[in-house]
GROMACS .gro file of C-alpha atoms in nm:
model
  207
    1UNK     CA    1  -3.726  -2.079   8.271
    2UNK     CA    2  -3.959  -1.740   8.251
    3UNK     CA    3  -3.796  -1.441   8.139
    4UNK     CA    4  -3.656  -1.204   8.389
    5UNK     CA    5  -3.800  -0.855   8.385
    6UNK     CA    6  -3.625  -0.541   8.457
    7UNK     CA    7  -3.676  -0.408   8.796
    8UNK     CA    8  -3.837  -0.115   8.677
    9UNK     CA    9  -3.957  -0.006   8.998
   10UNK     CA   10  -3.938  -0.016   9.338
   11UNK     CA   11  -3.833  -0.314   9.503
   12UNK     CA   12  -4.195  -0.455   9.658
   13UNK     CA   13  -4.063  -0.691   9.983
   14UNK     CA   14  -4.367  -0.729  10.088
   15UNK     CA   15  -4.511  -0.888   9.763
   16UNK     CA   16  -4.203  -1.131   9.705
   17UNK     CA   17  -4.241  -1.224  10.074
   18UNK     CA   18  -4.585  -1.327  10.033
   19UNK     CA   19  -4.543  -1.518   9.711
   20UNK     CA   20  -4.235  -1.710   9.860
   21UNK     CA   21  -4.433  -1.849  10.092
   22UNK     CA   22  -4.753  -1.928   9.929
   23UNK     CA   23  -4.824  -2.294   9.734
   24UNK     CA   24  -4.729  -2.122   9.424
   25UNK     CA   25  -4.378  -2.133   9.488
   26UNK     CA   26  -4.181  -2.417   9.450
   27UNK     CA   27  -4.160  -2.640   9.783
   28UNK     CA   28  -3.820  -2.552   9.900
   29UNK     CA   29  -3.787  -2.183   9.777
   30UNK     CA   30  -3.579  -1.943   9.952
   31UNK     CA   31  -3.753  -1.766  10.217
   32UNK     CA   32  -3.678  -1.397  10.243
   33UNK     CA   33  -3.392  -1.353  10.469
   34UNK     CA   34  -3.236  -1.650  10.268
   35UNK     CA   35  -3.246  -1.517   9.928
   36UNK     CA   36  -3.159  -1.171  10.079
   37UNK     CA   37  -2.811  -1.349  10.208
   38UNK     CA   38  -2.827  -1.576   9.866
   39UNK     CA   39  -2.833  -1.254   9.643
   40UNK     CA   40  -2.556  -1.084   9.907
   41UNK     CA   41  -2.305  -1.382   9.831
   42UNK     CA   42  -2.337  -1.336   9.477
   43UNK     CA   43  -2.288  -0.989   9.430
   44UNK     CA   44  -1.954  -0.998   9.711
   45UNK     CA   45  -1.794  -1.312   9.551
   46UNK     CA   46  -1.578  -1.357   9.293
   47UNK     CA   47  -1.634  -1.321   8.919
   48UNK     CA   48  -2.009  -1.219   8.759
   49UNK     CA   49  -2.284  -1.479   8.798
   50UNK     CA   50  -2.588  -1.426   8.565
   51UNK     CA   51  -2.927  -1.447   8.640
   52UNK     CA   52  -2.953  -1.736   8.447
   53UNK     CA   53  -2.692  -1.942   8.642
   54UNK     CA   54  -2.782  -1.841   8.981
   55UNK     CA   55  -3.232  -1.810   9.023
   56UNK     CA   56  -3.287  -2.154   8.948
   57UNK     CA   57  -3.130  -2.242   9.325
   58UNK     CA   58  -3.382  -1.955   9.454
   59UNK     CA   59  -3.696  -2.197   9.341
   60UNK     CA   60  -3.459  -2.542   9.419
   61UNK     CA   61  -3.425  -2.602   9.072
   62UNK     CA   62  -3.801  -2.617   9.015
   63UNK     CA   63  -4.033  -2.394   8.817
   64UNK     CA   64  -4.220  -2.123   8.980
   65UNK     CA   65  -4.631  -2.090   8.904
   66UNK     CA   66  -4.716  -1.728   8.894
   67UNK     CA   67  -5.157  -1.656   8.836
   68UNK     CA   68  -5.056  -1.349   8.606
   69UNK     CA   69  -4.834  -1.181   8.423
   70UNK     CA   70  -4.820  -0.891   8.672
   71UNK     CA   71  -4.731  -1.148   8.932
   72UNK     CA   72  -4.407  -1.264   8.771
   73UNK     CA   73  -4.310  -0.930   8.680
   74UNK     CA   74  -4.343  -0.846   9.039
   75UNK     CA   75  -4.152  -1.135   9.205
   76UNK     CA   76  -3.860  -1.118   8.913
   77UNK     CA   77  -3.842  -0.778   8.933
   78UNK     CA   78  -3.818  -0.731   9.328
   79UNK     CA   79  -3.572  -1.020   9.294
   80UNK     CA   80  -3.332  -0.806   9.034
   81UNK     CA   81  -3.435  -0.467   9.197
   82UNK     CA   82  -3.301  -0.622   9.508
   83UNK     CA   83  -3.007  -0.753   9.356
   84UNK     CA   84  -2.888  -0.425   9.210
   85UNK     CA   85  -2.983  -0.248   9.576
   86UNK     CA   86  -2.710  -0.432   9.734
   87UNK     CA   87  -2.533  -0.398   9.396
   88UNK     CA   88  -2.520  -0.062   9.443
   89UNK     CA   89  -2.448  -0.029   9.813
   90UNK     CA   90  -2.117  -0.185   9.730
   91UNK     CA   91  -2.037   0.060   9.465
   92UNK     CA   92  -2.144   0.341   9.586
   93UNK     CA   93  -2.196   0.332   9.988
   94UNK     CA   94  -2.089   0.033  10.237
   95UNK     CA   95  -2.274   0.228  10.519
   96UNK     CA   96  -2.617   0.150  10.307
   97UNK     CA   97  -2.610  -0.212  10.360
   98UNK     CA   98  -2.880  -0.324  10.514
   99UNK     CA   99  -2.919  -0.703  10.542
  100UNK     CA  100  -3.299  -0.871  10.610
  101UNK     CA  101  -3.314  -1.073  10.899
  102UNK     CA  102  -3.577  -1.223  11.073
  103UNK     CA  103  -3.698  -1.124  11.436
  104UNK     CA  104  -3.818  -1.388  11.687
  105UNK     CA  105  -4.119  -1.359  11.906
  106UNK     CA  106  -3.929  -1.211  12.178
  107UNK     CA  107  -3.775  -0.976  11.981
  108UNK     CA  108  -3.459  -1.151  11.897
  109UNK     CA  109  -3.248  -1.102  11.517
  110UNK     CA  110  -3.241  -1.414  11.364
  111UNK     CA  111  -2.932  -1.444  11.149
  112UNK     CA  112  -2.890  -1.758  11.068
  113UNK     CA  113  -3.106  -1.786  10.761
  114UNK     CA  114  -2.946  -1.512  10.605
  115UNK     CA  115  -2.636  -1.669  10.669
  116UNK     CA  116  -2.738  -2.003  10.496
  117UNK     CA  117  -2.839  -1.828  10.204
  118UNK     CA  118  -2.511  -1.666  10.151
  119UNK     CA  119  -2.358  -1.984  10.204
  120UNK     CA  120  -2.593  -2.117   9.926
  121UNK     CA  121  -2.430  -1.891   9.674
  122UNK     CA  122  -2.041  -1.982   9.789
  123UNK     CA  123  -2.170  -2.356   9.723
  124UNK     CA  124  -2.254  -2.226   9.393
  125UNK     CA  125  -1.894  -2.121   9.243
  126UNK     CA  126  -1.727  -2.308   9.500
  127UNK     CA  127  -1.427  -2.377   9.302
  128UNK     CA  128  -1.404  -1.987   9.266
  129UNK     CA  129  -1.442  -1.902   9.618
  130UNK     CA  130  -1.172  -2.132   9.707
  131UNK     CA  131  -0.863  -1.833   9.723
  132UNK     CA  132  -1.056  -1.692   9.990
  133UNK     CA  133  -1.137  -2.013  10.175
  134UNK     CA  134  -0.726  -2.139  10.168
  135UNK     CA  135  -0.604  -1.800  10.277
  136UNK     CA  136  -0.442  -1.731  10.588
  137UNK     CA  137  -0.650  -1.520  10.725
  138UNK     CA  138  -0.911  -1.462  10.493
  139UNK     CA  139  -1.103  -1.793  10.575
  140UNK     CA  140  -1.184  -1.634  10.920
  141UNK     CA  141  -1.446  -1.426  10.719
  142UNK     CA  142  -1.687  -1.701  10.615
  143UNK     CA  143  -1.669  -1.909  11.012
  144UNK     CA  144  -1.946  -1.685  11.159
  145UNK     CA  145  -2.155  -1.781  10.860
  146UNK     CA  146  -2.072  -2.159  10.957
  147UNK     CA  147  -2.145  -2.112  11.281
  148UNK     CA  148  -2.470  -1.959  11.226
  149UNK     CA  149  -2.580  -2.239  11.002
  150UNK     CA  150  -2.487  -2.488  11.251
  151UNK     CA  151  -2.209  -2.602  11.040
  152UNK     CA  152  -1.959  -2.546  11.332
  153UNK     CA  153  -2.080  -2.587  11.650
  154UNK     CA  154  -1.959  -2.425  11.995
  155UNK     CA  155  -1.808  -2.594  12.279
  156UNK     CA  156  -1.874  -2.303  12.534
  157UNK     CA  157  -2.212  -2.245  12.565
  158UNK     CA  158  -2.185  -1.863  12.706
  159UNK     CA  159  -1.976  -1.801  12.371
  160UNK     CA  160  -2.250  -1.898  12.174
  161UNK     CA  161  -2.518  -1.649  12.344
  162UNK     CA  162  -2.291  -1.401  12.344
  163UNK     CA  163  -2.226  -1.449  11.930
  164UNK     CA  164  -2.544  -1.492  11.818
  165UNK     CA  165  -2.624  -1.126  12.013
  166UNK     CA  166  -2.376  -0.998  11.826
  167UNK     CA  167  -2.431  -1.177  11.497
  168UNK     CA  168  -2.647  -0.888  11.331
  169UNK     CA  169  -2.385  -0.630  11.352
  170UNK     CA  170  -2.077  -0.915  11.282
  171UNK     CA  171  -2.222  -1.025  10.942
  172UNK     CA  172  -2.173  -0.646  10.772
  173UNK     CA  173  -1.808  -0.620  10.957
  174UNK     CA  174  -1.755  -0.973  10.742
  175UNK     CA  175  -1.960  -0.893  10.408
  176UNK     CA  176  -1.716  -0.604  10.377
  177UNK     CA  177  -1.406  -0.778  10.420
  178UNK     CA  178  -1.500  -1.062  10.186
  179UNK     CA  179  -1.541  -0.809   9.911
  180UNK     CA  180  -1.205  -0.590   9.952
  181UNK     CA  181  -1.064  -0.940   9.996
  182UNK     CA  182  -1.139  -1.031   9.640
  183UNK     CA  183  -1.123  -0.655   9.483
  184UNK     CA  184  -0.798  -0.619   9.602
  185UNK     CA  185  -0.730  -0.943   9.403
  186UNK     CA  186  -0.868  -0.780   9.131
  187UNK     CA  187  -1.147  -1.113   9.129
  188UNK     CA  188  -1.408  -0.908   9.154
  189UNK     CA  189  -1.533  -0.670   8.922
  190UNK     CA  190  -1.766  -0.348   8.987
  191UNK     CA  191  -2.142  -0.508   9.022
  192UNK     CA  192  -2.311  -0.367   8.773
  193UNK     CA  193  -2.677  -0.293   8.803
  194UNK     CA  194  -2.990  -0.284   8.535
  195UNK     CA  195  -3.117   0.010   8.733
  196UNK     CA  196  -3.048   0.177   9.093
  197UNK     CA  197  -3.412   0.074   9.267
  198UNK     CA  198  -3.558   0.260   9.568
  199UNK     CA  199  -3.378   0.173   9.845
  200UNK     CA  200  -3.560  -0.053  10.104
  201UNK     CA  201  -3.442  -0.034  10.493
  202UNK     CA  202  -3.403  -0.443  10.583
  203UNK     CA  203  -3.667  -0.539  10.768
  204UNK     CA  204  -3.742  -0.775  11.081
  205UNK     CA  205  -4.032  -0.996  11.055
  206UNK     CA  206  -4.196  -1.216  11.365
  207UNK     CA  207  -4.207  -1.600  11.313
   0.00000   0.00000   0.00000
């Protein structure tokens, strides 16, 4: 496993987005939107997960190729830099977080990658997230992420439009509850970032 370089400076999106889908990352890497739910889910749930434990499942438990040094110090370090950007939105400002979704041709959010990212890192410490999933009313937090991963499907199909319209602005409603769930446990400590990184407004890309 390569080292993992502090995020120095700014978050580049656009570079990490191109790299994640090129041939020199692993088959079944994360695409954007995924990891962007994936690193969401671990800085919301419970305990402090380490780089080391949790950007393996990014690459699928491969090894990433990068042609230069630059290169890895550029997809590592957007990786942390993002990381500690949503790190910090929770410590500082809920109103900052800004999730990265996908938009369709016809100008539609896609959600549901992001969604099976963050699912991706409650598989991860399952175990640990398992006071939130047997709680009475707690558990309702993590169904719209089911749903939109097609875990759970609908049995009215005029329901289903209506929540996947109103996915995008449900997931930060949920996000937010999942983490006062487990602070007010005391479960979760304060995120703690390397360094605050510039702020990057999520984006929408066309597929």
């Amino acid at each position: 496993m390569v080292d993992v370089p502090d995020p120095l400076g700014a978050t580049d999106l656009d570079a990490l987005d191109a790299y994640l889908v090129s041939d020199d990352a692993p088959e079944n890497s994360m695409g954007l939107s995924d990891l962007d739910g994936f690193l969401t889910g671990i800085v919301v749930g419970p305990g402090l997960a380490l780089p080391s434990e949790w950007l393996p499942v990014i690459w699928d438990g491969k090894q990433p190729q990068f042609r230069s040094e630059h290169e890895m110090r550029t997809v590592l370090g957007t990786i942390m830099g993002r990381y500690n950007e949503i790190a910090a939105c929770f410590n500082d400002d809920l109103d900052e977080f800004d999730p990265i979704f996908w938009e369709g041709p016809e100008g539609d959010v896609i959600v549901s990658d992001w969604a099976g990212g963050f699912l991706d890192a409650v598989a991860l410490r399952l175990e640990d997230w398992k006071a939130l999933l047997d709680s009475d009313d707690a558990w309702k937090l993590i169904v719209p992420f089911l749903l939109l991963n097609g875990d759970v499907e609908f049995d009215d199909g005029s329901a289903e439009q209506a929540f996947f319209t109103e996915a995008p602005n449900l997931v930060p409603v949920c996000i937010r509850g999942i983490r006062e769930f487990w602070r007010s446990r005391s479960l979760r400590p304060v995120a703690v970032s390397v360094t605050r990184s510039r702020r990057r407004t999520g984006r929408a890309r066309h597929t």
